[in-house]
CSV table of C-alpha atoms in Angstrom, one decimal:
chain,number,residue,atom,x,y,z
A,1,UNK,CA,-265.3,-195.6,-186.1
A,2,UNK,CA,-264.7,-199.4,-186.7
A,3,UNK,CA,-266.5,-199.2,-190.4
A,4,UNK,CA,-264.2,-196.3,-191.3
A,5,UNK,CA,-261.0,-198.2,-190.0
A,6,UNK,CA,-262.2,-201.4,-192.1
A,7,UNK,CA,-262.6,-199.1,-195.1
A,8,UNK,CA,-259.2,-197.6,-194.7
A,9,UNK,CA,-257.7,-201.3,-194.3
A,10,UNK,CA,-259.1,-202.5,-197.3
A,11,UNK,CA,-257.7,-199.5,-199.3
A,12,UNK,CA,-254.4,-199.9,-198.0
A,13,UNK,CA,-254.7,-203.7,-198.6
A,14,UNK,CA,-255.8,-203.2,-202.4
A,15,UNK,CA,-252.4,-201.1,-202.4
A,16,UNK,CA,-250.5,-203.8,-201.0
A,17,UNK,CA,-252.0,-206.6,-203.3
A,18,UNK,CA,-254.1,-208.0,-200.6
A,19,UNK,CA,-257.6,-207.4,-202.0
A,20,UNK,CA,-258.2,-210.3,-204.3
A,21,UNK,CA,-260.8,-208.8,-206.7
A,22,UNK,CA,-259.3,-205.5,-207.1
A,23,UNK,CA,-255.8,-207.1,-207.9
A,24,UNK,CA,-257.1,-209.4,-210.5
A,25,UNK,CA,-259.2,-206.7,-212.1
A,26,UNK,CA,-255.8,-204.4,-212.2
A,27,UNK,CA,-254.2,-207.3,-214.0
A,28,UNK,CA,-256.5,-207.0,-217.0
A,29,UNK,CA,-256.0,-203.3,-217.7
A,30,UNK,CA,-254.4,-202.9,-221.2
A,31,UNK,CA,-251.1,-201.4,-221.3
A,32,UNK,CA,-250.6,-197.7,-222.1
A,33,UNK,CA,-248.4,-198.2,-225.4
A,34,UNK,CA,-246.6,-195.0,-226.2
A,35,UNK,CA,-246.7,-192.2,-223.7
A,36,UNK,CA,-244.7,-189.1,-223.4
A,37,UNK,CA,-243.9,-186.5,-220.6
A,38,UNK,CA,-241.9,-183.3,-220.6
A,39,UNK,CA,-239.2,-183.2,-218.2
A,40,UNK,CA,-239.0,-180.2,-216.0
A,41,UNK,CA,-236.6,-177.3,-217.1
A,42,UNK,CA,-233.2,-177.1,-215.3
A,43,UNK,CA,-231.3,-173.8,-215.0
A,44,UNK,CA,-227.5,-173.9,-215.4
A,45,UNK,CA,-226.9,-170.1,-214.4
A,46,UNK,CA,-225.2,-168.5,-216.8
A,47,UNK,CA,-225.1,-171.1,-219.5
A,48,UNK,CA,-228.4,-172.6,-220.4
A,49,UNK,CA,-232.0,-173.9,-219.4
A,50,UNK,CA,-232.0,-177.6,-219.9
A,51,UNK,CA,-235.3,-179.5,-220.6
A,52,UNK,CA,-236.4,-182.5,-222.3
A,53,UNK,CA,-239.0,-184.9,-223.5
A,54,UNK,CA,-239.3,-188.7,-222.5
A,55,UNK,CA,-241.1,-191.1,-224.8
A,56,UNK,CA,-241.8,-194.5,-223.8
A,57,UNK,CA,-243.4,-197.5,-225.2
A,58,UNK,CA,-245.0,-199.2,-222.0
A,59,UNK,CA,-247.2,-201.4,-224.1
A,60,UNK,CA,-246.5,-205.2,-224.4
A,61,UNK,CA,-245.7,-205.0,-228.4
A,62,UNK,CA,-243.5,-203.2,-230.6
A,63,UNK,CA,-245.0,-199.9,-232.2
A,64,UNK,CA,-244.0,-199.2,-236.0
A,65,UNK,CA,-243.4,-195.6,-237.1
A,66,UNK,CA,-243.3,-193.4,-233.9
A,67,UNK,CA,-243.5,-189.6,-234.9
A,68,UNK,CA,-242.1,-187.2,-232.5
A,69,UNK,CA,-242.1,-183.4,-233.0
A,70,UNK,CA,-241.1,-180.5,-230.8
A,71,UNK,CA,-241.7,-177.0,-231.8
A,72,UNK,CA,-241.0,-174.1,-229.9
A,73,UNK,CA,-242.9,-170.7,-230.3
A,74,UNK,CA,-242.0,-167.0,-230.4
A,75,UNK,CA,-238.2,-166.1,-230.5
A,76,UNK,CA,-237.0,-169.2,-228.6
A,77,UNK,CA,-234.9,-171.6,-230.1
A,78,UNK,CA,-232.6,-174.6,-229.5
A,79,UNK,CA,-228.9,-173.8,-228.9
A,80,UNK,CA,-228.0,-177.5,-228.0
A,81,UNK,CA,-229.6,-181.0,-228.4
A,82,UNK,CA,-228.9,-184.7,-227.6
A,83,UNK,CA,-231.0,-187.7,-228.1
A,84,UNK,CA,-230.7,-191.0,-226.2
A,85,UNK,CA,-232.6,-193.7,-227.8
A,86,UNK,CA,-233.0,-197.3,-227.3
A,87,UNK,CA,-233.8,-197.9,-231.0
A,88,UNK,CA,-232.6,-196.3,-234.1
A,89,UNK,CA,-234.3,-193.0,-235.4
A,90,UNK,CA,-233.9,-190.3,-238.2
A,91,UNK,CA,-233.6,-186.7,-237.1
A,92,UNK,CA,-234.7,-183.6,-239.0
A,93,UNK,CA,-233.8,-180.2,-237.5
A,94,UNK,CA,-232.5,-179.8,-234.0
A,95,UNK,CA,-229.6,-177.9,-234.9
A,96,UNK,CA,-228.4,-174.5,-233.2
A,97,UNK,CA,-230.9,-171.8,-233.8
A,98,UNK,CA,-233.8,-174.1,-235.1
A,99,UNK,CA,-237.1,-173.8,-233.4
A,100,UNK,CA,-238.4,-177.2,-234.3
A,101,UNK,CA,-237.2,-180.9,-234.4
A,102,UNK,CA,-238.6,-184.2,-235.5
A,103,UNK,CA,-237.6,-187.8,-234.8
A,104,UNK,CA,-239.1,-190.8,-236.6
A,105,UNK,CA,-238.4,-194.3,-235.4
A,106,UNK,CA,-239.1,-196.9,-237.6
A,107,UNK,CA,-239.7,-199.2,-234.6
A,108,UNK,CA,-239.9,-198.6,-230.8
A,109,UNK,CA,-239.8,-201.8,-229.0
A,110,UNK,CA,-241.8,-202.8,-226.1
A,111,UNK,CA,-240.4,-201.3,-222.8
A,112,UNK,CA,-237.9,-199.1,-224.7
A,113,UNK,CA,-237.6,-195.2,-224.7
A,114,UNK,CA,-236.1,-192.1,-226.1
A,115,UNK,CA,-235.2,-189.1,-224.3
A,116,UNK,CA,-234.6,-185.8,-226.1
A,117,UNK,CA,-232.7,-183.0,-224.2
A,118,UNK,CA,-233.0,-179.7,-225.4
A,119,UNK,CA,-230.8,-176.5,-224.1
A,120,UNK,CA,-232.0,-172.8,-224.8
A,121,UNK,CA,-231.3,-169.6,-223.2
A,122,UNK,CA,-234.5,-169.2,-221.4
A,123,UNK,CA,-237.1,-172.2,-220.3
A,124,UNK,CA,-238.9,-173.2,-222.9
A,125,UNK,CA,-242.1,-175.2,-223.4
A,126,UNK,CA,-242.6,-176.7,-226.8
A,127,UNK,CA,-245.6,-177.9,-228.6
A,128,UNK,CA,-245.4,-181.6,-228.6
A,129,UNK,CA,-246.9,-184.3,-231.1
A,130,UNK,CA,-246.3,-187.9,-230.6
A,131,UNK,CA,-247.9,-190.3,-233.0
A,132,UNK,CA,-247.6,-194.0,-233.9
A,133,UNK,CA,-248.0,-195.7,-237.2
A,134,UNK,CA,-247.2,-192.3,-238.7
A,135,UNK,CA,-247.8,-191.6,-242.3
A,136,UNK,CA,-246.3,-188.2,-244.0
A,137,UNK,CA,-248.8,-186.4,-245.8
A,138,UNK,CA,-248.3,-186.9,-249.7
A,139,UNK,CA,-249.9,-183.5,-250.6
């Protein structure tokens, strides 16, 4: 039983930063860069279902030409949309009755984020594309 308790204490110690080797190793992990997460839908009864997408640059460096695309399938479409961004962006689509929107950020600074809120009549799970150093096709 003592061995099991020592193992548990070592695990808790590493979570608290008390395990020297494990902590040093964790500090050398590369930053994540640009990450994204779908926000859960929130139903406002009789009005709309609101959901969203959070895109964040968790890296140590600025990222260039960040492309974000949301596409809704079937008969689902956007009724309202709001973008909150720490950096300037260009928006295409996203108007009422659209089923697609695209954002292009020339630069997403390190530690900064963009949140896209979308409302519709029913829960919507879009197809999401997030790309860094995006170059549009010339064909």
